[in-house]
Short mmCIF file of C-alpha atoms in Angstrom, two decimals:
data_model
loop_
_atom_site.label_atom_id
_atom_site.label_comp_id
_atom_site.label_asym_id
_atom_site.label_seq_id
_atom_site.Cartn_x
_atom_site.Cartn_y
_atom_site.Cartn_z
CA UNK B 1 -12.47 -10.69 -7.70
CA UNK B 2 -10.55 -13.95 -7.56
CA UNK B 3 -8.74 -13.54 -10.90
CA UNK B 4 -6.55 -10.58 -9.82
CA UNK B 5 -6.28 -11.94 -6.27
CA UNK B 6 -4.74 -15.21 -7.50
CA UNK B 7 -2.49 -13.56 -10.10
CA UNK B 8 -1.32 -11.08 -7.46
CA UNK B 9 0.39 -13.92 -5.59
CA UNK B 10 3.10 -13.51 -8.22
CA UNK B 11 3.65 -9.77 -7.59
CA UNK B 12 6.41 -9.46 -6.60
CA UNK B 13 7.70 -12.78 -7.86
CA UNK B 14 8.94 -15.15 -5.16
CA UNK B 15 10.19 -18.72 -4.96
CA UNK B 16 6.70 -19.71 -3.78
CA UNK B 17 4.96 -18.05 -6.75
CA UNK B 18 7.41 -19.67 -9.17
CA UNK B 19 6.74 -23.05 -7.54
CA UNK B 20 2.99 -22.48 -8.02
CA UNK B 21 3.46 -21.20 -11.55
CA UNK B 22 1.61 -18.00 -10.67
CA UNK B 23 2.53 -14.70 -12.32
CA UNK B 24 0.71 -11.53 -13.36
CA UNK B 25 -0.52 -12.87 -16.72
CA UNK B 26 -4.16 -13.44 -17.67
CA UNK B 27 -3.50 -16.93 -19.04
CA UNK B 28 -2.44 -18.14 -15.58
CA UNK B 29 -5.96 -17.71 -14.16
CA UNK B 30 -7.62 -20.22 -16.52
CA UNK B 31 -4.77 -22.72 -15.94
CA UNK B 32 -5.32 -22.64 -12.18
CA UNK B 33 -9.12 -22.66 -12.50
CA UNK B 34 -9.08 -25.68 -14.84
CA UNK B 35 -6.81 -27.54 -12.43
CA UNK B 36 -9.72 -27.33 -9.96
CA UNK B 37 -12.66 -27.53 -12.40
CA UNK B 38 -11.71 -28.80 -15.90
CA UNK B 39 -15.04 -27.63 -17.40
CA UNK B 40 -14.77 -24.00 -16.34
CA UNK B 41 -14.71 -21.22 -18.94
CA UNK B 42 -12.50 -18.14 -18.64
CA UNK B 43 -14.51 -15.63 -16.59
CA UNK B 44 -17.52 -17.96 -16.86
CA UNK B 45 -19.95 -18.71 -14.02
CA UNK B 46 -17.73 -21.38 -12.43
CA UNK B 47 -14.42 -19.58 -12.99
CA UNK B 48 -14.53 -17.43 -9.86
CA UNK B 49 -15.59 -20.42 -7.72
CA UNK B 50 -12.69 -22.53 -9.04
CA UNK B 51 -10.13 -19.81 -8.32
CA UNK B 52 -11.67 -19.29 -4.89
CA UNK B 53 -11.16 -22.99 -4.15
CA UNK B 54 -7.54 -22.79 -5.39
CA UNK B 55 -6.86 -19.75 -3.19
CA UNK B 56 -8.58 -21.21 -0.11
CA UNK B 57 -6.62 -24.47 -0.47
CA UNK B 58 -3.38 -22.51 -0.51
CA UNK B 59 -4.31 -20.93 2.81
CA UNK B 60 -5.27 -24.34 4.23
CA UNK B 61 -2.23 -26.29 3.02
CA UNK B 62 0.51 -23.63 2.71
CA UNK B 63 -0.47 -21.15 5.43
CA UNK B 64 3.05 -20.02 6.34
CA UNK B 65 3.99 -19.51 2.68
CA UNK B 66 0.86 -17.39 2.17
CA UNK B 67 1.64 -15.30 5.26
CA UNK B 68 5.14 -14.71 3.89
CA UNK B 69 3.75 -13.72 0.49
CA UNK B 70 1.55 -11.02 2.02
CA UNK B 71 4.26 -9.83 4.40
CA UNK B 72 6.51 -9.38 1.37
CA UNK B 73 3.75 -7.71 -0.66
CA UNK B 74 2.92 -5.17 2.06
CA UNK B 75 6.60 -4.37 2.56
CA UNK B 76 7.08 -3.86 -1.17
CA UNK B 77 3.96 -1.71 -1.58
CA UNK B 78 5.43 1.23 0.35
CA UNK B 79 9.17 0.97 -0.03
CA UNK B 80 9.26 0.51 -3.80
CA UNK B 81 7.14 3.64 -4.32
CA UNK B 82 9.50 5.72 -2.18
CA UNK B 83 12.52 4.30 -4.00
CA UNK B 84 11.05 5.23 -7.39
CA UNK B 85 10.05 8.73 -6.25
CA UNK B 86 13.49 9.37 -4.72
CA UNK B 87 15.18 8.38 -7.97
CA UNK B 88 13.54 11.21 -9.95
CA UNK B 89 16.21 12.91 -12.08
CA UNK B 90 17.77 16.34 -11.64
CA UNK B 91 17.18 19.02 -9.02
CA UNK B 92 13.54 17.94 -8.60
CA UNK B 93 14.71 14.47 -7.63
CA UNK B 94 17.09 15.93 -5.04
CA UNK B 95 14.27 17.96 -3.49
CA UNK B 96 11.92 14.94 -3.49
CA UNK B 97 14.62 12.77 -1.88
CA UNK B 98 15.16 15.37 0.86
CA UNK B 99 11.44 15.81 1.51
CA UNK B 100 10.82 12.05 1.67
CA UNK B 101 13.82 11.26 3.91
CA UNK B 102 11.87 11.13 7.23
CA UNK B 103 9.04 9.11 5.70
CA UNK B 104 11.55 6.81 4.02
CA UNK B 105 13.07 6.04 7.42
CA UNK B 106 9.62 5.49 8.93
CA UNK B 107 8.65 2.96 6.24
CA UNK B 108 11.70 0.89 7.19
CA UNK B 109 10.15 0.59 10.68
CA UNK B 110 6.46 0.03 9.80
CA UNK B 111 4.30 -0.58 6.76
CA UNK B 112 3.07 2.55 5.01
CA UNK B 113 -0.53 1.29 5.37
CA UNK B 114 -0.12 1.19 9.17
CA UNK B 115 1.38 4.69 9.22
CA UNK B 116 -1.52 6.02 7.12
CA UNK B 117 -4.07 4.35 9.40
CA UNK B 118 -2.48 5.77 12.56
CA UNK B 119 -2.35 9.20 10.93
CA UNK B 120 -6.00 8.95 9.81
CA UNK B 121 -7.20 8.00 13.30
CA UNK B 122 -5.11 10.75 14.93
CA UNK B 123 -6.35 13.42 12.52
CA UNK B 124 -10.00 12.40 12.86
CA UNK B 125 -9.72 12.39 16.66
CA UNK B 126 -8.20 15.87 16.50
CA UNK B 127 -11.09 16.93 14.27
CA UNK B 128 -13.63 15.66 16.82
CA UNK B 129 -11.80 17.48 19.59
CA UNK B 130 -10.97 20.78 17.88
CA UNK B 131 -13.56 20.95 15.08
CA UNK B 132 -10.96 22.12 12.57
CA UNK B 133 -11.70 21.30 8.94
CA UNK B 134 -7.93 20.97 8.37
CA UNK B 135 -7.79 17.88 10.61
CA UNK B 136 -10.87 16.46 8.88
CA UNK B 137 -9.29 16.84 5.41
CA UNK B 138 -5.98 15.37 6.62
CA UNK B 139 -7.89 12.47 8.17
CA UNK B 140 -9.80 11.69 4.98
CA UNK B 141 -6.67 11.93 2.83
CA UNK B 142 -4.84 9.62 5.24
CA UNK B 143 -7.72 7.14 5.26
CA UNK B 144 -7.80 7.09 1.44
CA UNK B 145 -4.03 6.52 1.38
CA UNK B 146 -4.38 3.70 3.92
CA UNK B 147 -7.04 1.95 1.85
CA UNK B 148 -4.95 2.34 -1.31
CA UNK B 149 -1.93 0.85 0.46
CA UNK B 150 -4.02 -2.09 1.67
CA UNK B 151 -5.27 -2.66 -1.88
CA UNK B 152 -1.69 -2.42 -3.18
CA UNK B 153 -0.54 -4.91 -0.57
CA UNK B 154 -3.26 -7.35 -1.54
CA UNK B 155 -3.20 -6.94 -5.31
CA UNK B 156 -0.45 -5.17 -7.29
CA UNK B 157 2.37 -4.38 -4.85
CA UNK B 158 4.88 -3.04 -7.35
CA UNK B 159 4.79 0.70 -7.91
CA UNK B 160 3.09 1.82 -11.12
CA UNK B 161 2.42 5.54 -11.35
CA UNK B 162 -0.94 5.10 -13.13
CA UNK B 163 -2.22 2.83 -10.34
CA UNK B 164 -0.63 4.62 -7.41
CA UNK B 165 -0.70 8.32 -8.30
CA UNK B 166 -2.74 9.23 -5.21
CA UNK B 167 -0.23 7.41 -3.00
CA UNK B 168 2.58 9.40 -4.67
CA UNK B 169 0.70 12.64 -4.04
CA UNK B 170 -0.03 11.67 -0.45
CA UNK B 171 3.54 10.81 0.59
CA UNK B 172 4.84 14.06 -0.89
CA UNK B 173 1.96 16.06 0.61
CA UNK B 174 2.26 14.57 4.09
CA UNK B 175 6.04 14.98 4.06
CA UNK B 176 5.73 18.64 3.10
CA UNK B 177 3.01 19.11 5.74
CA UNK B 178 5.34 17.55 8.33
CA UNK B 179 8.16 19.90 7.34
CA UNK B 180 5.77 22.86 7.55
CA UNK B 181 4.49 21.77 10.98
CA UNK B 182 8.08 21.45 12.23
CA UNK B 183 8.97 24.94 10.93
CA UNK B 184 5.81 26.42 12.47
CA UNK B 185 6.54 24.78 15.82
CA UNK B 186 10.20 25.89 15.80
CA UNK B 187 9.26 29.48 14.91
CA UNK B 188 6.62 29.61 17.62
CA UNK B 189 9.16 28.45 20.26
CA UNK B 190 11.58 31.24 19.40
CA UNK B 191 9.08 34.01 18.70
CA UNK B 192 9.85 37.24 20.58
CA UNK B 193 6.76 38.48 22.39
CA UNK B 194 6.28 42.24 22.37
CA UNK B 195 5.47 43.25 25.96
CA UNK B 196 4.83 46.85 25.06
CA UNK B 197 7.53 48.08 27.43
#
């Protein structure tokens, strides 16, 4: 657990991570562990404990820097994915950019993990109230996306399609669902009711 957690302090790279000498490379873990416990072996029984001590000491001695690291990581986790998806080439990229436009604006206001959590809670409450399986499925998908965003914010914040393919699916899916809901609502407001007269 501690090996990726410590290395993740360098993703994305910051002045603080450079000062610590932390980057997303396996050889960094043993360096930091041996600075705490010189007799530890890579992934040996004392390795995790040494990295845990290193990480805990950072929180105790450099609290504000650590808060800034995670603020930066959570901001990067959502916005970089949307930037990559919007930059898809050709007509498909233009469609994706248009579909993601409202969500892209929203992510400038709040973290994607927070949006997914709010959406999950709202959908699950609607499920309890209306007993519609659609709300239940939307709630579970939103909850899964929230947990993935939290994991991305804690560990590997940069967008990598292999790691974040569900998040890619979810943002496109929820954007399309939002467009469909808007169209349905608009059509229902202007529907002509046949009175039979």
